Coordinates of C-alpha atoms (C1' of nucleotides) in Angstrom, one line a residue:
Chain A
M1 CA -68.6 -135.4 -20.1
P2 CA -67.1 -136.5 -23.4
Y3 CA -68.7 -135.3 -26.6
D4 CA -68.6 -136.7 -30.1
P5 CA -66.6 -134.2 -32.2
S6 CA -68.3 -135.4 -35.3
A7 CA -71.6 -134.2 -34.0
F8 CA -70.8 -130.6 -35.2
P9 CA -68.7 -129.1 -37.9
A10 CA -65.2 -127.9 -36.9
F11 CA -64.3 -124.3 -37.6
A12 CA -61.1 -122.4 -37.4
V13 CA -61.6 -119.1 -35.5
T14 CA -59.4 -116.1 -36.1
V15 CA -59.3 -112.5 -35.1
D16 CA -58.6 -109.8 -37.6
L17 CA -57.8 -106.2 -36.6
V18 CA -58.8 -102.9 -38.1
V19 CA -56.2 -100.7 -36.5
L20 CA -56.9 -97.0 -37.2
T21 CA -54.8 -93.9 -36.6
V22 CA -54.6 -90.4 -37.9
R23 CA -51.4 -89.4 -39.6
R24 CA -50.6 -86.3 -41.6
H25 CA -54.3 -85.3 -41.5
S26 CA -55.6 -88.5 -43.0
L27 CA -57.2 -91.6 -41.6
C28 CA -54.8 -94.6 -41.9
A29 CA -55.1 -98.3 -41.2
L30 CA -52.5 -100.9 -40.4
A31 CA -51.9 -103.4 -43.3
V32 CA -49.6 -106.4 -43.5
R33 CA -48.2 -108.0 -46.6
R34 CA -49.0 -111.7 -46.9
G35 CA -46.0 -113.9 -47.1
E36 CA -47.9 -117.1 -47.9
P37 CA -50.7 -118.2 -50.2
P38 CA -53.5 -117.6 -50.6
F39 CA -53.2 -114.0 -51.6
K40 CA -49.4 -114.1 -51.3
G41 CA -47.9 -110.7 -51.7
R42 CA -51.2 -108.9 -51.2
W43 CA -52.0 -106.6 -48.4
A44 CA -54.3 -107.7 -45.6
L45 CA -55.4 -106.8 -42.1
P46 CA -53.3 -108.2 -39.3
G47 CA -54.8 -111.2 -37.5
G48 CA -54.3 -114.7 -36.5
F49 CA -55.8 -117.8 -35.0
V50 CA -57.4 -117.8 -31.6
R51 CA -55.7 -120.2 -29.3
S52 CA -57.5 -123.0 -27.7
D53 CA -57.6 -121.5 -24.2
E54 CA -57.8 -117.9 -25.2
D55 CA -60.7 -115.4 -25.0
L56 CA -61.6 -113.5 -28.2
A57 CA -60.7 -110.2 -26.7
A58 CA -57.4 -111.6 -25.4
A59 CA -56.5 -112.9 -28.8
A60 CA -57.2 -109.5 -30.3
A61 CA -55.1 -107.8 -27.7
R62 CA -52.3 -110.2 -28.2
E63 CA -52.3 -109.7 -32.0
L64 CA -52.4 -105.9 -31.5
A65 CA -49.4 -106.0 -29.2
E66 CA -47.5 -108.3 -31.5
E67 CA -48.1 -106.0 -34.5
T68 CA -47.8 -102.6 -32.9
G69 CA -46.6 -102.8 -29.3
L70 CA -49.8 -101.2 -28.2
L71 CA -51.7 -102.4 -25.1
A72 CA -55.4 -102.8 -25.2
H73 CA -57.0 -100.3 -22.9
D74 CA -58.8 -101.8 -19.9
P75 CA -61.4 -99.1 -19.0
T76 CA -61.2 -99.9 -15.3
L77 CA -57.5 -99.0 -15.2
P78 CA -55.7 -95.7 -15.7
V79 CA -54.7 -95.2 -19.3
P80 CA -51.1 -96.3 -19.8
P81 CA -49.0 -94.2 -22.2
N82 CA -49.2 -96.5 -25.2
A83 CA -52.7 -97.7 -24.8
A84 CA -55.2 -98.2 -27.7
H85 CA -59.0 -98.5 -27.6
L86 CA -60.0 -102.0 -28.6
E87 CA -63.5 -103.3 -29.2
Q88 CA -65.2 -106.1 -31.1
L89 CA -66.4 -105.1 -34.5
A90 CA -68.3 -107.9 -36.2
T91 CA -67.8 -111.6 -37.2
Y92 CA -67.4 -112.8 -40.8
G93 CA -68.1 -116.3 -41.6
D94 CA -69.0 -116.8 -45.3
P95 CA -68.2 -120.4 -46.1
N96 CA -66.0 -119.3 -49.0
R97 CA -64.2 -116.4 -47.4
D98 CA -61.0 -118.5 -47.1
P99 CA -60.3 -121.0 -49.9
R100 CA -58.3 -123.3 -47.6
M101 CA -60.9 -124.2 -45.0
R102 CA -63.9 -123.0 -43.0
V103 CA -62.7 -119.9 -41.1
V104 CA -64.8 -117.6 -38.9
S105 CA -63.1 -114.4 -38.2
V106 CA -64.0 -112.1 -35.3
A107 CA -62.9 -108.7 -36.4
H108 CA -61.9 -106.1 -33.8
L109 CA -61.5 -102.4 -34.1
A110 CA -58.5 -100.6 -32.5
L111 CA -58.0 -96.9 -32.4
A112 CA -54.5 -95.6 -31.6
P113 CA -52.6 -92.4 -31.5
D114 CA -50.1 -91.7 -34.2
L115 CA -47.2 -94.0 -33.4
P116 CA -43.6 -92.6 -33.2
A117 CA -42.3 -95.7 -34.9
P118 CA -43.7 -95.9 -38.4
R119 CA -42.6 -99.5 -38.7
P120 CA -43.8 -101.0 -35.5
G121 CA -43.3 -104.7 -35.0
G122 CA -41.9 -106.6 -38.0
D123 CA -39.7 -105.9 -40.9
A124 CA -39.9 -102.9 -43.2
H125 CA -41.8 -104.3 -46.1
S126 CA -44.4 -106.4 -44.3
V127 CA -46.2 -103.8 -42.2
R128 CA -47.3 -100.3 -43.0
W129 CA -49.8 -97.6 -42.3
A130 CA -51.9 -96.8 -45.4
P131 CA -54.7 -94.2 -45.9
V132 CA -58.0 -96.1 -45.8
E133 CA -59.1 -94.6 -49.1
S134 CA -56.2 -96.1 -50.9
L135 CA -56.8 -99.5 -49.2
L136 CA -60.4 -99.4 -50.2
E137 CA -59.8 -98.3 -53.8
Q138 CA -60.9 -101.3 -55.8
D139 CA -59.8 -100.4 -59.3
G140 CA -56.1 -100.9 -60.0
T141 CA -55.7 -97.4 -61.6
F142 CA -52.7 -96.3 -59.6
G143 CA -49.6 -94.5 -60.7
R144 CA -46.7 -95.1 -58.4
D145 CA -47.3 -97.0 -55.2
S146 CA -48.9 -99.7 -57.4
D147 CA -48.4 -102.4 -54.9
L148 CA -51.2 -100.9 -52.9
A149 CA -53.5 -100.9 -55.9
A150 CA -54.6 -104.5 -55.5
P151 CA -57.6 -105.0 -53.3
L152 CA -57.1 -106.3 -49.8
A153 CA -56.9 -110.1 -49.4
F154 CA -60.0 -112.2 -48.4
D155 CA -62.9 -110.1 -47.4
H156 CA -60.7 -107.6 -45.6
A157 CA -61.9 -104.6 -47.7
R158 CA -65.4 -105.2 -46.4
I159 CA -64.1 -105.6 -42.8
L160 CA -62.0 -102.4 -43.1
A161 CA -65.0 -100.5 -44.5
D162 CA -67.1 -101.7 -41.6
G163 CA -64.5 -100.6 -39.1
V164 CA -64.1 -97.2 -40.6
E165 CA -67.8 -96.7 -40.6
R166 CA -68.0 -97.8 -37.0
A167 CA -65.3 -95.3 -36.1
R168 CA -67.0 -92.5 -38.0
S169 CA -70.3 -93.0 -36.3
K170 CA -68.9 -93.7 -32.9
I171 CA -67.0 -90.5 -32.5
E172 CA -70.3 -88.7 -33.0
Y173 CA -71.8 -89.8 -29.7
S174 CA -68.8 -90.8 -27.6
S175 CA -65.5 -89.3 -26.6
L176 CA -63.7 -92.0 -28.6
A177 CA -61.9 -89.5 -30.8
T178 CA -59.5 -88.9 -27.9
A179 CA -58.2 -92.4 -28.5
F180 CA -56.5 -91.0 -31.6
C181 CA -54.8 -88.3 -29.6
P182 CA -51.7 -88.5 -27.4
Q183 CA -52.3 -88.3 -23.7
E184 CA -52.2 -84.5 -23.8
F185 CA -53.6 -82.7 -26.7
T186 CA -55.1 -79.4 -27.8
V187 CA -58.6 -78.6 -29.0
G188 CA -57.2 -78.0 -32.5
E189 CA -55.6 -81.4 -32.6
L190 CA -58.8 -83.1 -31.5
R191 CA -60.6 -81.1 -34.2
R192 CA -58.2 -82.3 -36.8
V193 CA -58.9 -85.9 -35.7
Y194 CA -62.6 -85.3 -36.4
E195 CA -61.8 -83.7 -39.7
A196 CA -59.6 -86.6 -40.8
V197 CA -62.0 -89.3 -39.7
W198 CA -65.0 -87.6 -41.2
G199 CA -63.2 -86.1 -44.2
V200 CA -64.8 -82.7 -43.6
A201 CA -63.8 -79.3 -42.4
L202 CA -65.2 -78.1 -39.1
D203 CA -65.6 -74.5 -37.9
P204 CA -62.8 -74.1 -35.2
R205 CA -64.9 -71.7 -33.2
N206 CA -68.0 -73.8 -33.0
F207 CA -66.0 -76.9 -32.4
H208 CA -64.1 -75.2 -29.5
R209 CA -67.3 -74.1 -27.9
K210 CA -68.8 -77.6 -28.3
V211 CA -66.0 -79.7 -26.8
T212 CA -65.1 -77.3 -24.0
G213 CA -68.7 -76.9 -23.1
T214 CA -69.5 -80.6 -22.8
P215 CA -68.9 -81.6 -19.1
G216 CA -66.5 -84.4 -18.6
F217 CA -65.2 -84.5 -22.2
L218 CA -61.9 -82.6 -21.7
V219 CA -59.9 -81.8 -18.6
P220 CA -57.4 -79.0 -18.8
T221 CA -53.9 -79.9 -17.6
G222 CA -52.8 -76.3 -17.2
G223 CA -50.0 -76.5 -19.8
T224 CA -49.9 -75.0 -23.2
T225 CA -48.2 -75.8 -26.4
T226 CA -47.3 -74.1 -29.6
R227 CA -46.4 -77.2 -31.5
Q228 CA -49.0 -76.4 -34.1
G229 CA -47.7 -72.9 -34.7
G230 CA -49.7 -69.8 -34.0
R231 CA -51.1 -68.8 -30.6
P232 CA -50.3 -71.2 -27.8
A233 CA -53.1 -73.6 -27.1
Q234 CA -54.3 -75.1 -23.9
L235 CA -53.5 -78.8 -23.3
F236 CA -56.2 -81.2 -22.2
R237 CA -56.6 -84.8 -21.2
A238 CA -59.6 -87.0 -21.9
G239 CA -62.2 -86.6 -19.2
G240 CA -64.2 -89.4 -17.7
A241 CA -67.2 -89.0 -19.9
T242 CA -67.6 -91.6 -22.5
L243 CA -71.0 -90.7 -23.9
L244 CA -71.6 -87.3 -25.4
N245 CA -75.0 -85.8 -24.9
P246 CA -75.9 -84.1 -27.1
P247 CA -73.6 -85.7 -29.7
M248 CA -71.2 -84.0 -32.1
L249 CA -73.0 -83.4 -35.3
R250 CA -71.4 -84.6 -38.5
P251 CA -72.1 -82.1 -41.2
E252 CA -74.3 -83.2 -44.1
V253 CA -72.7 -84.4 -47.3
Chain B
M1 CA -54.7 -127.4 -51.2
P2 CA -54.8 -129.7 -48.2
Y3 CA -54.1 -128.2 -44.8
D4 CA -53.2 -129.8 -41.6
P5 CA -56.2 -129.6 -39.3
S6 CA -53.9 -129.9 -36.2
A7 CA -52.3 -126.6 -37.2
F8 CA -55.1 -124.7 -35.5
P9 CA -57.5 -125.4 -32.7
A10 CA -61.0 -126.6 -33.7
F11 CA -64.0 -124.7 -32.5
A12 CA -67.7 -125.3 -32.6
V13 CA -69.6 -122.3 -33.9
T14 CA -73.2 -121.6 -33.0
V15 CA -75.7 -118.8 -33.5
D16 CA -77.8 -117.6 -30.6
L17 CA -80.8 -115.5 -31.1
V18 CA -82.1 -112.5 -29.0
V19 CA -85.7 -112.3 -30.4
L20 CA -87.5 -109.3 -29.0
T21 CA -91.1 -108.3 -29.3
V22 CA -93.5 -106.0 -27.5
R23 CA -96.4 -107.7 -25.8
R24 CA -98.9 -106.2 -23.4
H25 CA -96.8 -103.0 -23.2
S26 CA -93.6 -104.7 -22.1
L27 CA -90.5 -105.8 -23.9
C28 CA -90.3 -109.6 -24.2
A29 CA -87.7 -112.1 -25.4
L30 CA -88.0 -115.6 -26.7
A31 CA -86.7 -118.2 -24.4
V32 CA -86.5 -122.0 -24.8
R33 CA -86.2 -124.5 -22.0
R34 CA -83.2 -126.7 -22.3
G35 CA -84.0 -130.4 -22.5
E36 CA -80.5 -131.7 -22.1
P37 CA -77.5 -131.0 -19.9
P38 CA -75.8 -128.8 -19.3
F39 CA -78.3 -126.5 -17.7
K40 CA -81.1 -129.0 -18.3
G41 CA -84.4 -127.5 -17.4
R42 CA -83.1 -124.0 -17.4
W43 CA -84.2 -121.3 -19.8
A44 CA -81.9 -120.3 -22.6
L45 CA -81.9 -118.3 -25.8
P46 CA -82.7 -120.2 -29.0
G47 CA -79.8 -121.2 -31.1
G48 CA -77.9 -124.0 -32.7
F49 CA -74.8 -125.1 -34.6
V50 CA -73.8 -123.4 -37.8
R51 CA -73.7 -125.9 -40.6
S52 CA -70.5 -126.6 -42.5
D53 CA -71.7 -124.8 -45.7
E54 CA -73.9 -122.2 -44.2
D55 CA -73.3 -118.5 -43.8
L56 CA -73.7 -117.0 -40.3
A57 CA -76.7 -114.9 -41.3
A58 CA -78.3 -117.9 -43.0
A59 CA -77.9 -119.9 -39.9
A60 CA -79.5 -117.2 -37.8
A61 CA -82.4 -116.9 -40.3
R62 CA -82.9 -120.7 -40.3
E63 CA -83.0 -120.8 -36.5
L64 CA -85.4 -117.9 -36.4
A65 CA -87.7 -119.6 -38.8
E66 CA -87.5 -122.9 -37.0
E67 CA -88.4 -121.3 -33.7
T68 CA -91.0 -118.6 -34.7
G69 CA -91.9 -119.1 -38.4
L70 CA -90.6 -115.6 -39.0
L71 CA -88.7 -114.8 -42.1
A72 CA -85.6 -112.7 -41.9
H73 CA -86.2 -109.4 -43.7
D74 CA -84.0 -108.8 -46.8
P75 CA -83.9 -105.0 -47.0
T76 CA -83.8 -105.2 -50.8
L77 CA -87.2 -106.9 -51.0
P78 CA -90.6 -105.6 -50.1
V79 CA -91.5 -106.6 -46.5
P80 CA -93.4 -109.8 -46.4
P81 CA -96.2 -110.0 -43.9
N82 CA -94.4 -112.1 -41.3
A83 CA -90.9 -110.6 -41.6
A84 CA -88.6 -109.7 -38.7
H85 CA -85.6 -107.5 -38.6
L86 CA -82.4 -109.6 -38.1
E87 CA -78.9 -108.3 -37.6
Q88 CA -75.7 -109.6 -36.1
L89 CA -75.2 -108.6 -32.5
A90 CA -71.8 -109.8 -31.2
T91 CA -69.7 -112.9 -30.7
Y92 CA -69.0 -114.6 -27.4
G93 CA -66.1 -116.9 -27.1
D94 CA -65.0 -117.2 -23.5
P95 CA -63.1 -120.5 -23.3
N96 CA -65.3 -121.6 -20.4
R97 CA -68.7 -120.5 -21.6
D98 CA -69.7 -124.0 -22.5
P99 CA -68.5 -126.7 -20.1
R100 CA -68.6 -129.4 -22.9
M101 CA -66.2 -127.9 -25.4
R102 CA -64.9 -124.7 -27.0
V103 CA -67.9 -123.0 -28.5
V104 CA -67.9 -119.6 -30.2
S105 CA -71.4 -118.2 -30.5
V106 CA -72.3 -115.5 -32.9
A107 CA -75.3 -113.8 -31.4
H108 CA -78.0 -112.2 -33.6
L109 CA -80.7 -109.8 -32.7
A110 CA -84.2 -110.2 -34.2
L111 CA -87.0 -107.7 -33.7
A112 CA -90.5 -109.0 -34.5
P113 CA -94.1 -107.8 -34.2
D114 CA -96.2 -109.4 -31.6
L115 CA -97.0 -112.8 -32.9
P116 CA -100.6 -114.1 -33.0
A117 CA -99.4 -117.5 -31.9
P118 CA -97.9 -117.3 -28.4
R119 CA -96.4 -120.7 -28.8
P120 CA -94.8 -120.6 -32.2
G121 CA -92.8 -123.6 -33.1
G122 CA -92.4 -126.3 -30.6
D123 CA -94.5 -127.6 -27.8
A124 CA -96.0 -125.7 -24.9
H125 CA -93.4 -125.9 -22.2
S126 CA -90.3 -125.5 -24.2
V127 CA -90.8 -122.1 -25.9
R128 CA -92.2 -118.9 -24.4
W129 CA -92.1 -115.1 -24.5
A130 CA -90.9 -113.7 -21.2
P131 CA -90.4 -110.1 -20.2
V132 CA -86.8 -109.2 -20.4
E133 CA -86.7 -107.9 -16.8
S134 CA -87.8 -111.3 -15.4
L135 CA -85.2 -113.1 -17.6
L136 CA -82.5 -110.8 -16.4
E137 CA -83.4 -111.0 -12.7
Q138 CA -80.5 -112.7 -11.2
D139 CA -81.7 -113.3 -7.7
G140 CA -84.0 -116.2 -7.2
T141 CA -86.4 -114.1 -5.1
F142 CA -89.6 -115.0 -7.0
G143 CA -93.0 -115.8 -5.8
R144 CA -95.0 -117.8 -8.3
D145 CA -93.5 -118.3 -11.8
S146 CA -90.5 -119.6 -10.0
D147 CA -89.3 -121.6 -12.9
L148 CA -88.3 -118.3 -14.5
A149 CA -86.3 -117.3 -11.4
A150 CA -83.2 -119.2 -12.3
P151 CA -80.7 -117.2 -14.4
L152 CA -80.5 -118.0 -18.1
A153 CA -78.1 -120.8 -19.2
F154 CA -74.5 -120.2 -20.2
D155 CA -73.7 -116.6 -20.7
H156 CA -77.2 -115.9 -22.2
A157 CA -78.1 -113.3 -19.6
R158 CA -75.2 -111.2 -20.8
I159 CA -76.1 -111.8 -24.5
L160 CA -79.7 -110.8 -23.8
A161 CA -78.6 -107.7 -22.0
D162 CA -76.4 -106.7 -24.9
G163 CA -79.3 -107.3 -27.3
V164 CA -81.7 -105.2 -25.3
E165 CA -79.2 -102.4 -25.1
R166 CA -78.7 -102.6 -28.8
A167 CA -82.4 -102.4 -29.5
R168 CA -82.8 -99.5 -27.0
S169 CA -80.1 -97.4 -28.6
K170 CA -80.9 -98.3 -32.2
I171 CA -84.5 -97.1 -32.1
E172 CA -83.2 -93.7 -31.2
Y173 CA -81.5 -93.0 -34.5
S174 CA -83.2 -95.4 -36.8
S175 CA -86.7 -96.3 -37.9
L176 CA -86.2 -99.8 -36.4
A177 CA -89.1 -99.4 -33.9
T178 CA -91.5 -100.1 -36.8
A179 CA -90.1 -103.7 -36.8
F180 CA -92.0 -104.2 -33.6
C181 CA -95.3 -103.1 -35.3
P182 CA -97.6 -104.9 -37.7
Q183 CA -97.5 -103.7 -41.3
E184 CA -100.1 -101.0 -40.6
F185 CA -100.0 -99.3 -37.3
T186 CA -101.0 -96.0 -35.6
V187 CA -98.8 -93.3 -34.1
G188 CA -100.0 -94.4 -30.7
E189 CA -99.0 -98.0 -31.2
L190 CA -95.6 -96.9 -32.3
R191 CA -95.3 -94.7 -29.3
R192 CA -96.2 -97.6 -27.0
V193 CA -93.3 -99.5 -28.6
Y194 CA -90.9 -96.8 -27.7
E195 CA -92.4 -96.7 -24.2
A196 CA -92.1 -100.4 -23.7
V197 CA -88.5 -100.7 -25.1
W198 CA -87.2 -97.7 -23.2
G199 CA -89.4 -98.2 -20.1
V200 CA -90.5 -94.5 -20.0
A201 CA -93.6 -92.5 -20.7
L202 CA -93.5 -90.2 -23.7
D203 CA -95.7 -87.1 -24.3
P204 CA -98.2 -88.2 -27.0
R205 CA -98.4 -84.7 -28.5
N206 CA -94.6 -84.2 -28.9
F207 CA -94.2 -87.8 -30.1
H208 CA -96.9 -87.3 -32.7
R209 CA -95.3 -84.1 -34.0
K210 CA -91.9 -85.7 -34.1
V211 CA -92.7 -88.9 -36.0
T212 CA -95.2 -87.3 -38.5
G213 CA -92.7 -84.5 -39.1
T214 CA -89.8 -86.7 -40.0
P215 CA -89.8 -87.2 -43.7
G216 CA -89.8 -90.8 -44.9
F217 CA -90.4 -92.3 -41.4
L218 CA -94.2 -92.9 -41.8
V219 CA -96.4 -93.2 -44.8
P220 CA -100.2 -92.8 -44.3
T221 CA -102.2 -95.6 -45.8
G222 CA -105.5 -93.6 -45.7
G223 CA -107.3 -96.0 -43.3
T224 CA -108.1 -95.4 -39.7
T225 CA -108.7 -97.7 -36.8
T226 CA -110.2 -97.5 -33.4
R227 CA -108.7 -100.8 -32.1
Q228 CA -107.1 -98.9 -29.2
G229 CA -110.4 -97.2 -28.2
G230 CA -111.0 -93.5 -28.2
R231 CA -110.9 -91.3 -31.3
P232 CA -110.0 -93.2 -34.5
A233 CA -106.4 -92.9 -35.5
Q234 CA -104.7 -92.8 -38.8
L235 CA -103.0 -95.9 -40.1
F236 CA -99.4 -95.7 -41.3
R237 CA -96.8 -98.0 -42.9
A238 CA -93.1 -97.7 -42.4
G239 CA -91.5 -95.3 -44.9
G240 CA -88.3 -95.8 -46.7
A241 CA -86.1 -93.8 -44.3
T242 CA -83.9 -96.0 -42.1
L243 CA -81.9 -93.3 -40.4
L244 CA -83.6 -90.6 -38.3
N245 CA -82.0 -87.2 -38.4
P246 CA -82.3 -85.7 -35.9
P247 CA -82.9 -88.8 -33.7
M248 CA -85.6 -89.5 -31.3
L249 CA -84.5 -88.4 -27.9
R250 CA -84.6 -90.8 -25.0
P251 CA -85.6 -89.0 -21.9
E252 CA -83.0 -88.9 -19.1
V253 CA -83.3 -91.3 -16.3
Chain C
dG1 C1' -129.6 -89.3 -25.9
dA2 C1' -126.5 -87.0 -22.4
dT3 C1' -122.4 -87.6 -20.1
dC4 C1' -117.9 -89.4 -19.4
dA5 C1' -113.6 -91.7 -20.2
dT6 C1' -110.3 -92.5 -23.6
dA7 C1' -107.2 -91.7 -27.3
dG8 C1' -105.8 -88.8 -31.2
dT9 C1' -104.4 -84.3 -33.3
dC10 C1' -103.3 -79.4 -33.6
dG11 C1' -101.1 -75.1 -31.6
dT12 C1' -98.3 -72.1 -28.7
dC13 C1' -94.5 -70.7 -26.1
dT14 C1' -90.0 -70.9 -24.1
dG15 C1' -85.3 -72.3 -23.7
dC16 C1' -81.3 -74.6 -25.6
dC17 C1' -78.2 -75.7 -29.2
dT18 C1' -76.2 -75.1 -33.6
dG19 C1' -74.3 -72.9 -37.7
dA20 C1' -72.5 -68.6 -39.6
dC21 C1' -69.4 -65.4 -38.8
dG22 C1' -67.1 -61.0 -36.6
dA23 C1' -63.4 -59.8 -33.4
dT24 C1' -59.5 -60.3 -30.6
dA25 C1' -55.2 -62.7 -28.7
dA26 C1' -50.7 -64.7 -28.8
dT27 C1' -47.2 -66.8 -31.1
dC28 C1' -43.5 -67.3 -35.2
dA29 C1' -41.2 -66.1 -39.7
dG30 C1' -39.5 -62.7 -42.4
Chain D
dC1 C1' -42.6 -54.3 -37.4
dT2 C1' -45.7 -56.8 -40.5
dG3 C1' -48.1 -60.6 -41.9
dA4 C1' -49.4 -65.4 -41.4
dT5 C1' -51.2 -68.7 -38.4
dT6 C1' -53.7 -70.6 -34.8
dA7 C1' -56.5 -70.1 -30.6
dT8 C1' -60.3 -68.2 -28.2
dC9 C1' -64.4 -65.3 -27.1
dG10 C1' -68.9 -63.2 -28.6
dT11 C1' -73.1 -62.3 -31.1
dC12 C1' -77.1 -63.4 -33.6
dA13 C1' -80.8 -65.9 -36.0
dG14 C1' -83.1 -70.4 -36.9
dG15 C1' -84.5 -74.9 -35.6
dC16 C1' -86.0 -78.3 -32.5
dA17 C1' -87.6 -80.3 -28.1
dG18 C1' -90.2 -80.1 -23.7
dA19 C1' -94.2 -78.5 -21.3
dC20 C1' -98.8 -78.0 -21.8
dG21 C1' -103.5 -76.0 -23.4
dA22 C1' -107.3 -76.9 -26.5
dC23 C1' -110.2 -79.4 -29.4
dT24 C1' -111.9 -83.8 -31.8
dA25 C1' -114.0 -88.3 -32.4
dT26 C1' -115.0 -92.5 -30.9
dG27 C1' -117.1 -96.2 -27.3
dA28 C1' -119.1 -97.0 -22.6
dT29 C1' -122.4 -96.0 -19.1
dC30 C1' -126.3 -94.1 -17.2

DNA sequence: GATCATAGTCGTCTGCCTGACGATAATCAG
DNA sequence: CTGATTATCGTCAGGCAGACGACTATGATC
């Protein structure tokens, strides 16, 4: 049944990605440097157009793989070694968000373990991990590293802030924090993920009691490691539970 | 700066609304009967095209007002008498979700008090409140009321299910349940909202202790009412608090 | 008017979970 | 061997939720 295309306004639809990881005890996001106007030379979130026969989730997974080599994790399959959690975040469609044309962007949130390759897909200067605080700093009062001082392109600061807030609240009541960890990890490494994402210090003893006492959260693998120094720690894998009940409690302030 | 429109695929962008209310102790959603193909005669969620100069939230608010006369509630302003809570839900963009063309729909969730007019905007047979269970029933095994037995048009059953799930989880940790109540309400009326949305029975004594003991959740107005029968109950208005800490606990199973 | 049904409100008690924190264990660096 | 570091186990007190008893204030019914 043919339809009159002029009967409705035409939009461009893109996906933008908030890709988060924990590196060196701080929460970092993937940023790409724009090579073309508008906002040429500024940092932005990775993203691109949705193809005409492509689902939104597929477009997000494709962009994620192109930028990082990570696979989106299908919950029905066993977790592949380089899998990331991927979920839809929100959609941004202010008429003036892109000066070129009317663009609606479906933002997605990806959570990934720290990648061995610091420079994943493209060339050196166009992709980087940056601490989210520095990406969200609006004032240009930076010393060195001044190329990061400019705010993100488009409305990407808002999108990044929404993604960070989603991650912060979601690790409270789900086992999603394990998405930041490698396949095998220790309780201490998981605790440092919470500490980095929330920006707080947690009591190691209470944290240990909480996570090991929640059924289905962690499965011991039998191995131990001393890669953090100190006494060897048990290794765990993520258990089947996705919802934590009762939740992890984020300390006040 | 002119851009080549053929450089990217053109999409139609719509907003669809999951409008929920509590009527006669059950959770109901607004449904409209489609007057045109595809899915002519079937029930669907209200919605429509986003205009070329219109923000997504504005389009959702416009559709809500057209269908119900409700105003979207701007959190920075005092609550007008006929205000509804409105928030973005999720975006659905499967390439085959609309047989006519490529449509991306940004679904929104609205929570409204029970409306005095059961037939808000249009004519009698095209708009109705229906219990969400009956709208989500997939099998056609209905007795009477068989026009409701057919599944919702497009992917609207999925969208409705997502909206209901959002509402169910959000009243746990926010004061959003008051959006289902009139401006002044009793603790019992608020409890019946929770019971209808969650589909469970709650202990009136523990519920009363919980909501009256949470600072900022309820503000007594001084008045009382006996509209529910029995002993007169205090009237309250929603307080300023939006996040409940600790949350309301949804009983297991 | 007495009685009953209904709904609201106040208390009590017990068990679980959390936060604070002491103590011990197992490694590595010097 | 000593100290630094990290992991792990225990203890204790306070807070909150679930279960439930008791009382209150209305309208309905006889």
